[in-house]
Coordinates of C-alpha atoms in Angstrom, one line a residue:
Chain X
M1 CA -17.0 -13.4 19.8
S2 CA -18.3 -14.8 17.0
A3 CA -17.4 -18.4 15.9
S4 CA -14.1 -18.8 14.0
V5 CA -12.9 -21.6 11.4
L6 CA -9.9 -21.7 13.7
Y7 CA -11.2 -22.7 17.0
D8 CA -14.3 -23.7 18.9
A9 CA -16.5 -21.5 21.4
P10 CA -14.1 -21.9 24.4
G11 CA -15.0 -24.0 27.3
P12 CA -14.0 -23.4 30.9
K13 CA -10.4 -24.3 30.5
A14 CA -9.7 -22.5 27.4
V15 CA -11.3 -19.5 29.0
V16 CA -8.8 -19.6 31.9
R17 CA -6.1 -20.3 29.5
N18 CA -7.1 -17.2 27.1
R19 CA -7.1 -14.9 30.0
L20 CA -3.6 -15.9 30.9
Y21 CA -2.8 -15.3 27.3
A22 CA -4.4 -11.9 27.6
V23 CA -2.4 -10.9 30.6
I24 CA 1.0 -12.0 29.3
G25 CA 0.2 -10.3 25.7
T26 CA -0.8 -7.1 27.4
L27 CA 2.4 -7.2 29.6
A28 CA 4.5 -8.1 26.6
I29 CA 3.0 -5.1 24.6
A30 CA 3.4 -2.7 27.6
A31 CA 7.1 -3.7 28.0
L32 CA 8.0 -3.2 24.4
I33 CA 6.5 0.2 24.4
G34 CA 7.7 0.9 27.9
V35 CA 11.3 0.1 26.9
S36 CA 11.3 2.1 23.7
L37 CA 10.0 5.1 25.6
L38 CA 12.5 4.7 28.2
R39 CA 15.3 4.3 25.7
L40 CA 14.2 7.6 24.1
A41 CA 13.7 9.4 27.4
E42 CA 17.4 8.4 28.2
K43 CA 18.8 9.9 24.8
G44 CA 16.6 13.0 25.9
H45 CA 14.1 13.1 23.1
L46 CA 11.2 13.1 25.6
A47 CA 12.6 16.5 27.1
P48 CA 10.0 19.2 27.3
E49 CA 12.3 21.5 25.5
M50 CA 12.2 19.1 22.6
W51 CA 8.3 19.3 22.3
D52 CA 8.3 23.1 23.1
I53 CA 9.6 24.1 19.8
F54 CA 6.0 23.5 18.3
N55 CA 4.8 26.6 20.6
Y56 CA 7.0 28.7 18.4
A57 CA 4.9 30.5 15.8
G58 CA 7.5 30.1 13.2
I59 CA 7.6 26.7 13.2
R60 CA 3.6 26.2 13.4
Q61 CA 3.4 28.6 10.4
N62 CA 5.8 26.1 8.5
I63 CA 3.5 23.2 9.6
A64 CA 0.4 25.2 8.4
D65 CA 2.1 26.0 5.2
A66 CA 3.2 22.5 4.7
L67 CA -0.2 21.1 5.3
V68 CA -1.6 23.5 2.7
A69 CA 1.2 22.2 0.3
T70 CA 0.2 18.7 1.0
L71 CA -3.3 19.4 0.4
K72 CA -2.9 21.2 -2.7
A73 CA -0.8 18.6 -4.3
F74 CA -3.3 16.1 -3.1
G75 CA -6.4 17.9 -4.6
L76 CA -4.5 18.4 -7.9
A77 CA -3.5 15.0 -8.1
A78 CA -7.2 13.6 -7.0
V79 CA -8.7 15.5 -9.8
G80 CA -6.2 14.5 -12.2
S81 CA -6.1 10.7 -11.5
L82 CA -9.8 10.7 -11.4
V83 CA -10.1 12.4 -15.1
L84 CA -7.3 10.2 -16.3
G85 CA -8.7 7.5 -14.8
V86 CA -12.1 7.9 -16.6
L87 CA -10.2 8.6 -19.8
L88 CA -8.1 5.6 -19.5
A89 CA -11.2 3.2 -18.4
V90 CA -13.3 4.3 -21.3
G91 CA -10.2 3.9 -23.6
R92 CA -9.7 0.4 -22.4
L93 CA -13.4 -0.6 -23.1
S94 CA -13.3 1.2 -26.6
D95 CA -14.6 -1.0 -29.3
H96 CA -11.7 0.5 -31.5
K97 CA -8.5 -1.8 -31.2
P98 CA -5.7 1.0 -31.6
V99 CA -7.6 3.1 -28.6
R100 CA -7.9 0.0 -26.6
W101 CA -4.4 -0.9 -27.2
V102 CA -2.7 2.3 -26.3
A103 CA -4.9 2.8 -23.0
T104 CA -3.9 -0.7 -21.9
T105 CA -0.1 -0.1 -22.7
F106 CA -0.3 3.0 -20.7
I107 CA -2.0 1.6 -18.0
E108 CA 0.3 -1.3 -17.8
L109 CA 3.3 0.4 -18.1
F110 CA 3.1 3.2 -15.6
R111 CA 0.9 0.9 -13.1
S112 CA 4.2 -1.5 -13.0
L113 CA 6.6 1.1 -12.4
P114 CA 7.6 2.9 -9.0
L115 CA 5.8 6.1 -8.6
L116 CA 8.9 7.4 -7.4
I117 CA 10.8 6.9 -10.5
T118 CA 8.2 8.6 -12.8
I119 CA 7.8 11.6 -10.4
Y120 CA 11.7 12.1 -10.5
A121 CA 11.9 11.6 -14.2
I122 CA 9.1 14.2 -14.7
W123 CA 10.8 16.6 -12.3
V124 CA 14.5 16.2 -14.0
G125 CA 13.2 16.0 -17.3
F126 CA 10.2 18.4 -17.8
L127 CA 9.1 20.3 -14.6
T128 CA 12.4 21.1 -12.8
D129 CA 11.1 24.5 -11.6
Y130 CA 7.6 23.3 -10.8
S131 CA 7.9 20.6 -8.3
M132 CA 4.3 20.7 -7.2
W133 CA 3.1 20.1 -10.9
A134 CA 5.6 17.5 -11.3
L135 CA 4.4 15.7 -8.0
A136 CA 0.9 16.2 -9.0
A137 CA 1.5 15.0 -12.7
G138 CA 3.5 11.9 -11.3
L139 CA 0.7 10.9 -8.8
S140 CA -2.1 11.7 -11.4
I141 CA -0.5 9.3 -14.0
Y142 CA 0.1 6.6 -11.5
N143 CA -3.0 7.0 -9.6
G144 CA -5.1 7.5 -13.1
C145 CA -4.0 4.1 -14.2
V146 CA -5.1 2.4 -10.9
Q147 CA -8.5 4.3 -11.1
A148 CA -9.0 3.2 -14.4
E149 CA -8.6 -0.5 -13.6
V150 CA -10.9 0.1 -10.9
L151 CA -13.7 1.9 -12.9
R152 CA -13.1 -0.6 -15.6
A153 CA -13.9 -3.5 -13.1
G154 CA -17.0 -1.4 -12.1
V155 CA -18.3 -1.2 -15.5
N156 CA -17.7 -4.8 -16.2
A157 CA -19.6 -5.4 -12.9
V158 CA -22.9 -3.8 -14.2
P159 CA -25.0 -6.9 -15.5
R160 CA -24.8 -6.9 -19.1
G161 CA -28.6 -6.7 -19.4
Q162 CA -28.5 -2.8 -18.7
S163 CA -26.3 -1.8 -21.8
E164 CA -28.3 -4.3 -23.8
A165 CA -31.7 -2.8 -22.7
A166 CA -29.9 0.9 -23.2
Y167 CA -28.8 0.0 -26.8
A168 CA -32.3 -1.6 -27.2
L169 CA -33.9 1.9 -26.2
G170 CA -31.7 3.4 -29.2
M171 CA -29.1 5.0 -27.0
R172 CA -25.7 5.7 -28.6
K173 CA -22.4 4.3 -27.4
T174 CA -21.5 7.4 -25.6
Q175 CA -24.9 7.7 -24.1
V176 CA -24.7 4.4 -22.7
M177 CA -21.3 4.7 -21.2
V178 CA -22.2 8.3 -19.6
T179 CA -25.8 7.6 -18.4
V180 CA -26.0 4.0 -17.7
L181 CA -22.5 2.2 -17.1
M182 CA -20.1 5.0 -15.5
P183 CA -22.6 6.2 -12.8
Q184 CA -23.3 2.7 -11.6
A185 CA -19.6 1.8 -12.0
V186 CA -18.5 4.9 -10.0
R187 CA -21.4 4.1 -7.4
S188 CA -20.5 0.5 -6.8
M189 CA -16.8 1.2 -6.9
L190 CA -16.9 4.4 -4.7
P191 CA -15.2 2.5 -1.5
T192 CA -12.2 1.5 -3.5
I193 CA -12.2 4.9 -5.4
I194 CA -11.6 6.5 -2.2
S195 CA -9.3 4.0 -0.6
Q196 CA -7.0 4.8 -3.6
L197 CA -7.3 8.5 -2.8
V198 CA -6.1 7.7 0.6
V199 CA -3.0 5.9 -1.2
T200 CA -2.6 9.0 -3.2
L201 CA -2.6 11.3 0.1
K202 CA -0.1 9.1 1.4
D203 CA 2.0 9.2 -1.7
T204 CA 2.1 12.9 -1.9
S205 CA 5.1 12.5 0.8
L206 CA 7.2 11.4 -2.0
G207 CA 7.4 15.3 -2.8
F208 CA 10.0 15.3 -0.3
I209 CA 12.5 13.7 -2.8
I210 CA 11.9 16.3 -5.3
L211 CA 12.1 19.0 -2.6
Y212 CA 8.5 20.0 -2.7
P213 CA 7.9 21.8 0.7
E214 CA 5.3 19.2 1.9
L215 CA 4.6 17.9 5.3
L216 CA 7.4 15.5 5.2
Q217 CA 9.9 17.8 3.6
T218 CA 9.1 20.4 6.3
A219 CA 9.5 17.8 9.2
R220 CA 13.0 17.0 7.7
L221 CA 13.7 20.8 7.5
I222 CA 12.4 21.6 10.9
A223 CA 14.2 18.6 12.6
S224 CA 17.6 19.3 10.8
N225 CA 17.5 22.9 11.3
T226 CA 16.6 23.3 14.9
L227 CA 19.2 22.2 17.5
V228 CA 17.7 21.7 20.9
N229 CA 19.9 20.4 23.8
E230 CA 22.5 19.6 21.3
Q231 CA 20.2 17.4 19.7
Y232 CA 18.0 17.4 16.6
P233 CA 14.3 17.1 17.6
Y234 CA 13.6 14.2 15.1
V235 CA 11.4 12.3 17.5
S236 CA 9.1 14.9 18.4
T237 CA 8.6 16.5 14.7
I238 CA 8.0 13.0 13.3
T239 CA 5.5 12.4 16.3
V240 CA 3.9 15.5 15.3
I241 CA 4.1 15.2 11.6
G242 CA 3.0 11.6 11.8
T243 CA -0.2 12.4 13.7
I244 CA -1.4 14.8 11.0
Y245 CA -0.8 12.4 8.1
I246 CA -2.4 9.4 9.9
A247 CA -5.4 11.7 11.1
L248 CA -5.8 12.7 7.4
C249 CA -5.6 9.4 6.0
L250 CA -7.9 7.9 8.7
L251 CA -10.5 10.5 8.0
L252 CA -10.6 9.4 4.3
S253 CA -10.4 5.7 5.1
S254 CA -13.3 5.9 7.3
L255 CA -15.2 7.7 4.7
A256 CA -14.4 4.8 2.4
T257 CA -15.7 2.3 4.9
W258 CA -19.0 4.5 5.8
I259 CA -20.0 4.4 2.2
E260 CA -19.1 0.6 1.9
K261 CA -21.3 -0.1 4.7
R262 CA -24.1 2.3 3.6
G263 CA -24.0 0.7 0.0
R264 CA -24.3 -2.7 1.4
R265 CA -27.8 -1.9 2.5
A266 CA -29.0 -0.6 -0.7
K267 CA -30.4 -3.3 -3.1
T268 CA -29.4 -2.4 -6.7
G269 CA -28.3 -5.9 -7.7
I270 CA -24.6 -4.6 -8.0
A271 CA -22.4 -5.3 -5.0
V272 CA -20.5 -2.3 -3.5
A273 CA -16.6 -3.1 -3.7
P274 CA -14.9 -3.4 -0.3
A275 CA -13.0 -0.4 1.0
V276 CA -9.7 -2.1 0.6
Q277 CA -6.6 -0.3 0.2
A278 CA -4.3 -1.5 -2.4
P279 CA -0.8 -1.9 -1.4
G280 CA 0.2 -0.2 -4.6
T281 CA -1.1 -2.3 -7.4
I282 CA -4.4 -3.5 -8.2
D283 CA -4.8 -6.9 -10.3
A284 CA -8.2 -6.3 -11.6
T285 CA -7.8 -9.2 -14.0
A286 CA -7.0 -11.5 -11.2
G287 CA -10.3 -10.6 -9.8
T288 CA -9.0 -8.4 -7.1
F289 CA -12.5 -7.2 -6.5
G290 CA -14.2 -10.7 -6.3
I291 CA -16.4 -10.6 -3.4
P292 CA -15.7 -13.5 -1.3
G293 CA -18.3 -15.9 0.1
P294 CA -20.9 -14.9 2.8
D295 CA -18.5 -15.7 5.7
A296 CA -16.1 -13.1 4.6
G297 CA -18.4 -10.5 5.6
G298 CA -16.2 -8.0 7.3
A299 CA -13.1 -9.4 5.9
G300 CA -12.9 -6.6 3.3
G301 CA -10.0 -8.5 2.3
A302 CA -8.1 -8.7 -1.0
G303 CA -10.8 -10.8 -2.6
T304 CA -10.2 -14.5 -3.7
G305 CA -9.4 -14.5 -7.5
A306 CA -11.3 -17.7 -7.7
D307 CA -14.6 -16.3 -8.1
G308 CA -13.5 -13.0 -10.1
A309 CA -14.6 -13.9 -13.5
G310 CA -14.5 -11.1 -15.8
G311 CA -12.7 -9.0 -12.9
G312 CA -16.3 -8.0 -11.5
G313 CA -16.9 -10.8 -9.2
V314 CA -20.5 -10.0 -8.9
T315 CA -23.0 -11.4 -6.7
Q316 CA -26.5 -11.1 -7.6
N317 CA -29.2 -11.1 -5.2
Chain K
M1 CA 22.4 3.0 -24.7
N2 CA 25.4 4.9 -23.6
V3 CA 24.1 5.8 -20.2
L4 CA 24.2 2.0 -19.6
L5 CA 27.3 0.7 -21.1
D6 CA 29.1 3.5 -19.6
N7 CA 27.9 2.8 -16.1
F8 CA 27.2 -1.0 -16.3
P9 CA 28.8 -1.6 -12.8
E10 CA 26.7 0.8 -11.0
F11 CA 23.6 -0.4 -12.9
R12 CA 24.3 -3.7 -11.9
D13 CA 24.9 -3.0 -8.3
G14 CA 21.7 -0.9 -8.3
F15 CA 19.9 -4.0 -9.6
I16 CA 21.1 -6.3 -7.3
G17 CA 20.3 -3.8 -4.5
T18 CA 16.7 -3.7 -5.7
V19 CA 16.5 -7.5 -5.6
S20 CA 18.1 -8.1 -2.6
I21 CA 16.2 -5.3 -0.4
T22 CA 13.0 -7.0 -2.0
A23 CA 13.9 -10.5 -1.1
V24 CA 14.8 -9.6 2.5
S25 CA 11.9 -7.3 3.2
S26 CA 9.5 -9.7 1.7
V27 CA 10.6 -12.3 4.1
I28 CA 10.1 -9.8 7.0
A29 CA 6.7 -8.9 5.8
L30 CA 5.5 -12.4 5.2
V31 CA 6.7 -13.6 8.9
L32 CA 5.4 -10.5 10.5
G33 CA 2.4 -10.4 8.4
V34 CA 1.4 -13.9 9.3
V35 CA 2.2 -13.3 13.2
I36 CA 0.0 -10.4 13.0
A37 CA -2.8 -12.2 11.4
G38 CA -2.5 -14.9 13.9
F39 CA -2.9 -12.2 16.5
R40 CA -5.9 -10.6 14.8
V41 CA -7.8 -14.1 14.5
S42 CA -6.8 -15.4 18.0
P43 CA -9.3 -15.6 20.7
V44 CA -7.1 -13.2 23.1
P45 CA -8.7 -9.6 22.8
P46 CA -5.3 -7.7 23.6
L47 CA -3.7 -9.2 20.8
R48 CA -6.5 -8.7 18.5
Y49 CA -6.4 -5.0 19.4
F50 CA -2.9 -4.8 19.2
G51 CA -3.2 -6.6 15.6
T52 CA -6.0 -4.2 14.5
T53 CA -4.0 -1.0 16.0
W54 CA -0.7 -2.1 13.9
V55 CA -2.9 -2.7 10.7
T56 CA -4.6 0.7 11.1
L57 CA -1.4 2.7 11.8
M58 CA 0.8 1.0 9.1
R59 CA -1.8 1.6 6.3
N60 CA -2.4 5.0 7.1
T61 CA 1.0 6.1 7.5
P62 CA 3.0 7.2 4.3
L63 CA 5.8 4.7 3.7
T64 CA 8.2 7.7 3.6
L65 CA 7.5 8.7 6.8
L66 CA 7.8 5.2 8.1
F67 CA 11.3 5.3 6.4
L68 CA 12.0 8.5 8.3
I69 CA 11.1 6.8 11.7
F70 CA 13.4 3.9 10.8
F71 CA 16.3 6.1 10.0
F72 CA 16.0 8.6 12.8
V73 CA 14.2 7.1 15.5
V74 CA 14.6 3.3 15.5
P75 CA 18.4 3.7 15.7
E76 CA 17.9 5.9 18.9
I77 CA 15.9 2.9 20.5
L78 CA 17.9 -0.1 19.5
F79 CA 21.6 1.1 18.6
P80 CA 23.2 3.7 16.4
G81 CA 25.1 2.8 13.4
M82 CA 22.8 0.3 11.7
S83 CA 23.5 0.0 8.0
P84 CA 20.6 1.6 5.7
F85 CA 19.9 -1.6 3.9
V86 CA 18.8 -3.3 7.3
L87 CA 16.6 0.0 8.2
G88 CA 15.4 0.1 4.8
S89 CA 14.4 -3.4 4.8
L90 CA 12.6 -3.1 8.2
A91 CA 10.8 -0.3 7.2
L92 CA 9.5 -1.8 3.9
G93 CA 8.9 -5.1 5.6
F94 CA 6.8 -3.3 8.5
Y95 CA 4.8 -1.4 6.2
T96 CA 4.0 -4.5 3.9
S97 CA 3.3 -6.7 6.8
S98 CA -0.1 -4.9 7.4
F99 CA -1.0 -5.8 3.9
V100 CA 0.1 -9.4 4.0
C101 CA -1.8 -9.6 7.4
E102 CA -4.9 -8.5 5.6
A103 CA -4.5 -10.7 2.7
V104 CA -4.0 -13.7 5.2
R105 CA -6.7 -12.8 7.5
S106 CA -9.3 -12.6 4.5
G107 CA -7.9 -15.7 3.1
I108 CA -8.6 -17.7 6.4
N109 CA -12.2 -15.8 6.4
T110 CA -13.0 -17.4 3.0
V111 CA -13.1 -20.7 4.3
P112 CA -16.5 -21.5 5.0
L113 CA -17.1 -22.4 8.7
G114 CA -18.8 -25.5 7.8
Q115 CA -15.7 -27.1 6.5
A116 CA -14.2 -26.8 10.1
E117 CA -17.4 -28.1 11.6
A118 CA -17.2 -31.1 9.2
A119 CA -13.8 -31.8 10.1
R120 CA -14.3 -31.7 13.8
S121 CA -17.4 -33.6 13.2
I122 CA -15.4 -36.8 11.9
G123 CA -13.1 -36.6 14.7
M124 CA -10.2 -34.4 13.3
T125 CA -8.1 -32.8 16.0
F126 CA -7.3 -29.1 16.1
A127 CA -4.2 -29.5 14.4
Q128 CA -5.4 -31.9 11.7
T129 CA -8.5 -29.5 10.9
L130 CA -5.9 -26.7 10.5
R131 CA -3.3 -28.6 8.5
I132 CA -5.5 -30.7 6.2
V133 CA -8.8 -28.5 5.9
V134 CA -8.2 -24.8 6.8
L135 CA -4.7 -24.0 5.7
P136 CA -4.7 -25.5 2.4
Q137 CA -7.6 -23.5 1.2
A138 CA -6.7 -20.5 3.0
T139 CA -3.2 -20.4 0.9
R140 CA -4.8 -20.9 -2.1
T141 CA -6.8 -17.8 -1.6
V142 CA -4.0 -15.9 -0.4
I143 CA -1.5 -16.4 -3.5
A144 CA -3.2 -14.1 -5.7
P145 CA -3.4 -11.0 -3.5
L146 CA 0.1 -11.9 -2.0
S147 CA 1.5 -11.5 -5.6
S148 CA 0.3 -8.0 -6.0
I149 CA 1.5 -7.3 -2.5
F150 CA 5.0 -8.2 -3.3
I151 CA 4.9 -6.4 -6.6
A152 CA 3.9 -3.4 -4.8
L153 CA 6.8 -4.0 -2.4
T154 CA 9.3 -4.0 -5.3
K155 CA 8.1 -0.8 -6.4
N156 CA 8.0 0.6 -3.0
S157 CA 11.9 -0.2 -2.6
A158 CA 12.5 2.8 -4.9
I159 CA 11.9 4.8 -2.0
A160 CA 15.0 3.3 -0.1
G161 CA 16.8 4.6 -2.9
A162 CA 16.5 8.0 -1.6
F163 CA 17.5 6.9 1.7
S164 CA 21.0 6.1 0.6
V165 CA 20.5 2.2 0.0
A166 CA 22.1 1.2 -3.4
E167 CA 19.4 0.2 -5.7
L168 CA 17.8 1.5 -9.3
F169 CA 16.3 4.6 -8.1
G170 CA 19.5 5.6 -6.7
W171 CA 21.0 4.8 -10.0
Q172 CA 18.5 7.0 -11.6
K173 CA 19.5 10.0 -9.5
L174 CA 23.1 9.4 -9.9
M175 CA 22.9 9.4 -13.6
S176 CA 20.7 12.7 -13.6
D177 CA 23.4 14.2 -11.3
K178 CA 25.8 13.2 -14.0
G179 CA 23.8 15.2 -16.4
Y180 CA 22.8 12.3 -18.5
D181 CA 19.3 12.6 -20.4
I182 CA 16.7 11.5 -18.2
V183 CA 14.6 9.6 -20.9
P184 CA 17.1 6.8 -21.6
V185 CA 18.0 6.7 -17.9
F186 CA 14.2 6.2 -17.1
I187 CA 13.9 3.7 -19.8
W188 CA 16.6 1.6 -18.4
V189 CA 15.5 2.0 -14.7
A190 CA 11.9 1.0 -15.8
L191 CA 13.2 -2.2 -17.6
G192 CA 15.1 -3.2 -14.4
Y193 CA 11.9 -3.0 -12.4
L194 CA 9.9 -4.7 -15.0
V195 CA 12.2 -7.7 -15.1
V196 CA 11.9 -8.0 -11.2
T197 CA 8.0 -7.6 -11.2
F198 CA 7.4 -9.8 -14.0
T199 CA 9.7 -12.5 -12.4
I200 CA 7.6 -12.3 -9.2
S201 CA 4.2 -12.4 -10.9
G202 CA 5.4 -15.3 -12.9
L203 CA 6.7 -17.1 -9.9
F204 CA 3.3 -16.6 -8.2
R205 CA 1.3 -17.6 -11.3
L206 CA 3.2 -21.0 -11.1
L207 CA 2.6 -21.4 -7.6
E208 CA -1.3 -20.7 -8.0
R209 CA -1.2 -23.4 -10.7
R210 CA 0.4 -25.9 -8.5
M211 CA -1.8 -25.2 -5.5
E212 CA -5.0 -25.1 -7.0
V213 CA -7.9 -26.5 -5.1
A214 CA -11.4 -27.4 -6.4
R215 CA -14.0 -25.3 -4.5

């Protein structure tokens, strides 16, 4: 174990004490899990019949369809949010005041509203018969705003000299943005962008509120329509669907972490952002992407805010 | 305007519901998050593994699924008949605790090791080091991320409305069921949430200014 700010390397006494804590901790955690399982078994939720329902072709087909529906909504939302994100980021960085103003208002408004409220309003107001499009539109708007802020932080993190050099070469504004700034912004922010895609994927589960037949909605339907041993198989259904969700999200999360690690090896002079999953909002102005001091290497944390001048927090090497 | 005036009692209840579920689950998230962060930086391996697993699971589970677990599985383990408000607060609190944990942990990690070494070398005890040197600096760096975590929590509390907790999303749903035009309903609900989130970010800005430490 590496040294920590909180305690010294343990001596013989501390080693014994730590082992004692380890045993107590393991027992406590095991007891917690054991009691929970026991209680569930008592109520008959762990009976084989409860889990047998997943051998039925119909239910398997339901889950497969739901998975496709989830991935479809996610794909649409991913593309939509990235396109909107680029547009809004360019808008926010525009030289024209009205454009900047519109983009900023749009971002600030939809970023600070609950996604569910937006999705529901779109569904009820405009796309009642197209729940998939309502879900995808809501997700695109919300996540587009977040991605825009991420990209803006990325663009701001590109050293100023680069755009100055590009202008000096006679490039136009659009050329500078497209060929110099955006590629580097995307490259350095890729881990954060993918982490936000994980959030998008998780949020597709909001589709169940507008009755879109994605995984969660299907889980609910399966559980409330199948009566096994005079009980609804919520526990088994949630376990199966939950495993699918967690597997999907973990896959994307680990991609983000992998790219972050790979990016850290490269010597471009632009720090790669940590693959941190935002809890919902990214406060780019407060320097959420500020790369903390050298001690914080693996922290990948929410940044410091103290060193995030200009929202970039660039560490030059 | 009529939507609000005609249904003001429901709107008020919804607003109070949003504020109270946000407050209760913030407390749960904060306490649980700090405890789990303590596990993650502790010298005891099983606790560290537990903390890591907790954060990984909670961060990669959709909050809606967590709500489903809390409403259909947890009552089976504990006891049936828990109120939606309690279950909703617990689900929100557990979910947010993983983000609080990571914020706190990275806050502790931003304190340079040299500071603790210096504290030790002038003879401070462990408690003194923690209280006088490490925690004040860690707290300062944690405030900004915590602010956005709690704002996110407020927004996430909308999901509780879909699980029959009385709050603003519930009002939006009720109004559209009653046949009101969605646009004004949306605007009022949006204003309700904006008031809560602006209050939170204002409070945290105040806190941030008061706790500033030169680094």
